mmCIF file of C-alpha atoms in Angstrom:
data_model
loop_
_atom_site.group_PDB
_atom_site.id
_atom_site.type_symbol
_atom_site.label_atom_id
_atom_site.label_comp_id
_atom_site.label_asym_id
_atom_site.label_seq_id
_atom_site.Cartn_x
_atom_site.Cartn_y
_atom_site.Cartn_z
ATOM 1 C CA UNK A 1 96.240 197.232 72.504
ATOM 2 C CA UNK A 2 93.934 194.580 73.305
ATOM 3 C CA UNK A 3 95.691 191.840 70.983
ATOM 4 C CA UNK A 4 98.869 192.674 72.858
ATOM 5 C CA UNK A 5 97.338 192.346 76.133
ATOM 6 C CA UNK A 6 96.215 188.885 75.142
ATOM 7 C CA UNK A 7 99.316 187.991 73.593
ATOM 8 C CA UNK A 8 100.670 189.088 77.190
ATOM 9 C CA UNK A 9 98.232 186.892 79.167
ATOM 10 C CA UNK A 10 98.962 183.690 77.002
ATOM 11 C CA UNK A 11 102.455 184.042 77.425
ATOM 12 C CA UNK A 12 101.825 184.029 81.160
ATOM 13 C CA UNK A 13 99.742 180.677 81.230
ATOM 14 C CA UNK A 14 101.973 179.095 78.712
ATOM 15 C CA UNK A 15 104.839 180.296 81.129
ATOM 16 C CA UNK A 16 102.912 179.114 84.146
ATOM 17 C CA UNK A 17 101.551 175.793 82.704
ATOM 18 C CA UNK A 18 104.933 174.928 81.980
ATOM 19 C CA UNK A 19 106.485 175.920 85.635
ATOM 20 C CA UNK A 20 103.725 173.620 87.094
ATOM 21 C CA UNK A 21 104.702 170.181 88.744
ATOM 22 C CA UNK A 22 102.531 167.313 89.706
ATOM 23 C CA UNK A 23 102.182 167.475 93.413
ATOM 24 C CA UNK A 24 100.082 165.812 96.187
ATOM 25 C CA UNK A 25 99.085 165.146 99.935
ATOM 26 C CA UNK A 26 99.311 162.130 101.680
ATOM 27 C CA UNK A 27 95.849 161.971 103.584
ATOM 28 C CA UNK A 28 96.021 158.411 104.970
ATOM 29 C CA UNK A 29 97.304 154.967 104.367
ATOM 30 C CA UNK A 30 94.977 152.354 104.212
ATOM 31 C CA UNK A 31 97.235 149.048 104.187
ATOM 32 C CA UNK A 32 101.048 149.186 105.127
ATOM 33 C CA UNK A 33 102.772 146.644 103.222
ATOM 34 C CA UNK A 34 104.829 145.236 106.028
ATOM 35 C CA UNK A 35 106.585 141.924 106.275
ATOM 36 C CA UNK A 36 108.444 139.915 108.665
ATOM 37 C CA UNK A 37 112.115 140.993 108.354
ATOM 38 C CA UNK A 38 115.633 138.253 109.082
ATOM 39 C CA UNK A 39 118.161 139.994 111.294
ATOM 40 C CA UNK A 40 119.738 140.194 114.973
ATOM 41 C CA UNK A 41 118.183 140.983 118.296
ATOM 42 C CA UNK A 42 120.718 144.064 119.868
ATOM 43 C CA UNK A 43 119.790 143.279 123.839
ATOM 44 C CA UNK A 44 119.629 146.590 125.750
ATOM 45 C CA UNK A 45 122.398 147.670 128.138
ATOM 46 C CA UNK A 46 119.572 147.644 131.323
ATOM 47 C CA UNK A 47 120.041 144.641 132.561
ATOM 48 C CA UNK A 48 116.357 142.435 132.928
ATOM 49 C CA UNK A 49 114.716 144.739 130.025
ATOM 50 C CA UNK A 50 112.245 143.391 128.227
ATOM 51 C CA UNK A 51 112.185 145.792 125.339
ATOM 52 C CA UNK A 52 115.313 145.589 122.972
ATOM 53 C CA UNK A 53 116.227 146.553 119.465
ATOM 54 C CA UNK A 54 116.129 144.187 115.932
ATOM 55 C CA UNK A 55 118.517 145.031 113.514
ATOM 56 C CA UNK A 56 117.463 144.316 110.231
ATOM 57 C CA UNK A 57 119.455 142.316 107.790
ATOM 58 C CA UNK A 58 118.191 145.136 105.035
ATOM 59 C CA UNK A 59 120.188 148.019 106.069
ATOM 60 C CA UNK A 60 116.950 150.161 104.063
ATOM 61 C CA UNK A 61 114.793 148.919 107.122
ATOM 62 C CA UNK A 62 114.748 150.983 110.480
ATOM 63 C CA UNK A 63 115.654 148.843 113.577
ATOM 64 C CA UNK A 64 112.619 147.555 115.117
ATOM 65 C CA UNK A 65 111.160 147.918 118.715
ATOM 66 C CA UNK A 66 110.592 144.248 120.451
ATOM 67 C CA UNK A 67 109.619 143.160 123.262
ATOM 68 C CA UNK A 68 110.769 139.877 124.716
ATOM 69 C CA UNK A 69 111.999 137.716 127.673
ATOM 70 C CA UNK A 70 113.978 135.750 125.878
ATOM 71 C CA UNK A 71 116.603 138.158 125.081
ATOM 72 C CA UNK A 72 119.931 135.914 126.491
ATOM 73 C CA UNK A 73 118.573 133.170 124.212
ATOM 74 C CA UNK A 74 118.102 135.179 120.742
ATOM 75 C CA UNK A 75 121.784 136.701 121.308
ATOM 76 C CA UNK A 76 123.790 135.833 118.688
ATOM 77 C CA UNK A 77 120.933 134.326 116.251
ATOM 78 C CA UNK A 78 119.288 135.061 113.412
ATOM 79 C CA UNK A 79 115.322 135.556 114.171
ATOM 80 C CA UNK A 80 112.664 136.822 112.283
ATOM 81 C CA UNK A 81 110.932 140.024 113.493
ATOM 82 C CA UNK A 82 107.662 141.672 112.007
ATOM 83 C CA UNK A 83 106.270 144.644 112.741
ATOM 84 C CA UNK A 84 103.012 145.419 114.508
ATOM 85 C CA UNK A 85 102.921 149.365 114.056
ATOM 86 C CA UNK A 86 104.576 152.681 114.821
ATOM 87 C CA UNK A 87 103.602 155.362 116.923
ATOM 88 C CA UNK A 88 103.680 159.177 115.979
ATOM 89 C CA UNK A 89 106.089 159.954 118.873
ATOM 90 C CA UNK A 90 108.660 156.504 118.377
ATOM 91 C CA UNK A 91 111.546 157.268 116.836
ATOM 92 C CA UNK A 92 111.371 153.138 115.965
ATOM 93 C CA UNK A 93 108.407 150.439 115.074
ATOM 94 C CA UNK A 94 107.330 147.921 117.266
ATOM 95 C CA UNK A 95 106.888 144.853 116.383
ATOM 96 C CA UNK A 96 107.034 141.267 117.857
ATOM 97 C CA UNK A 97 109.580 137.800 117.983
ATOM 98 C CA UNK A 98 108.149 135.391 114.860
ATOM 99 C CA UNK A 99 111.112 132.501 114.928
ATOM 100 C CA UNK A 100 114.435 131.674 115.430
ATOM 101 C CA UNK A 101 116.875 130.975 111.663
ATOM 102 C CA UNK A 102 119.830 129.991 113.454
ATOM 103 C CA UNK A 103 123.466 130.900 114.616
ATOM 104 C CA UNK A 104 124.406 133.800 113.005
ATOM 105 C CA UNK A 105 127.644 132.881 110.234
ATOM 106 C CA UNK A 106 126.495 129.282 110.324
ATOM 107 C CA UNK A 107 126.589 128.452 106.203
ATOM 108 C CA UNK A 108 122.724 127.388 106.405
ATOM 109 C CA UNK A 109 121.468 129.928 108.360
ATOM 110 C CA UNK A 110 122.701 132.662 106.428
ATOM 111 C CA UNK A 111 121.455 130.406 102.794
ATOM 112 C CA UNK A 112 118.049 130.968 104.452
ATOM 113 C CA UNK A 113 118.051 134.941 105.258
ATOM 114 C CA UNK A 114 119.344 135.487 102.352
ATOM 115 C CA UNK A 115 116.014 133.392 100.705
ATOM 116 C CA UNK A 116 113.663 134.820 102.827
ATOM 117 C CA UNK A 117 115.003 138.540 102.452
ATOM 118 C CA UNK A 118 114.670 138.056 98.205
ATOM 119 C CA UNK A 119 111.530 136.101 98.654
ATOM 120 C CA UNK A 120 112.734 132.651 96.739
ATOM 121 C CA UNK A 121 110.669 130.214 97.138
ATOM 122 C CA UNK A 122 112.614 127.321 99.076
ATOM 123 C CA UNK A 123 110.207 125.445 100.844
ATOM 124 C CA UNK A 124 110.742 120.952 99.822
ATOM 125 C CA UNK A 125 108.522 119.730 96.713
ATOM 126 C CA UNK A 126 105.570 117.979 97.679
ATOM 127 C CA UNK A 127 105.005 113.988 97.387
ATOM 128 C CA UNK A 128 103.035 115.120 94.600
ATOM 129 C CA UNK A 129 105.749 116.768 92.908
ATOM 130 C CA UNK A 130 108.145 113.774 93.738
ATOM 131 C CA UNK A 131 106.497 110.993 91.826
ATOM 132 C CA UNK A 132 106.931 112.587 88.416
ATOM 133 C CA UNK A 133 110.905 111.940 89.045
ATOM 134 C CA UNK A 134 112.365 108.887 87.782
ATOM 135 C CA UNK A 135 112.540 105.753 90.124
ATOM 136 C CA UNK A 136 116.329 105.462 91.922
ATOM 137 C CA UNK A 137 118.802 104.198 90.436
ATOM 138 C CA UNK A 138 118.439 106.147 87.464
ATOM 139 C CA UNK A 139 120.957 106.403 84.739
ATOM 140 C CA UNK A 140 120.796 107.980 80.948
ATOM 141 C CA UNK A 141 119.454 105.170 78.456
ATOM 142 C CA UNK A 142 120.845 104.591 74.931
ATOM 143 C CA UNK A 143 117.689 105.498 72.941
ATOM 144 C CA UNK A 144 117.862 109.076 75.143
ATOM 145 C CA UNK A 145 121.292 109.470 73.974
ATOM 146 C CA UNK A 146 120.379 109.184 70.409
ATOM 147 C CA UNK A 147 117.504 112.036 70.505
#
């Protein structure tokens, strides 16, 4: 009776063990890895508000809280937003104005959200970088052909 009973009691932890999922409890979060985010500024209905909403260019991203005076100006542009924190009771970050891109549809404007939003690196080469190329005019010489 006793081997039975054991037999019993390993099928129950084998059971058990195998029912069991990884789980844990969020108990803090020491760095947030936030960055500043290309989009357009959504000015409020009120008129002379001073807090308005930033819509993303990542549709993944919540809209963001800013506050700014500036609102009439940023209408219609692509800016550059990051975020400074978010409240328990905010249904939306808050964050603050970084810089302006440009008209929004304008062909370079939209080249540099796109840039910024994938993180590719498109800042000019340095004079440093520069002097390796070859002096101007340059043109293909014979011996190159041949190798």
């Amino acid at each position: 009776i006793e081997k039975e009973e054991e037999k019993g009691q390993m099928l129950k932890t084998v059971v058990k063990k195998g029912m069991l999922k990884p789980s844990g409890r969020v108990i803090g979060i020491i760095k947030r890895n936030w960055r500043p985010y290309c989009g357009m500024l959504s000015k409020s209905l009120i008129k002379e508000a001073r807090k308005h909403l930033f819509t993303p260019a990542d549709r993944s991203i919540p809209r963001i809280r800013i506050e700014t005076r500036q609102a009439e100006a940023l209408e219609g542009q692509r800016i550059i937003v990051s975020i400074d924190g978010w409240p328990k009771n905010s249904r939306y970050p808050n964050g603050h104005f970084v810089r302006n891109l440009g008209p929004a549809g304008d062909k370079e404007t939209e080249t540099e959200v796109l840039l910024l939003e994938h993180d590719v690196p498109h800042q000019p080469f340095s004079q440093a970088v520069l002097s390796f190329l070859p002096q101007m005019p340059w043109s293909i010489k014979e011996e190159d052909r041949k190798s």
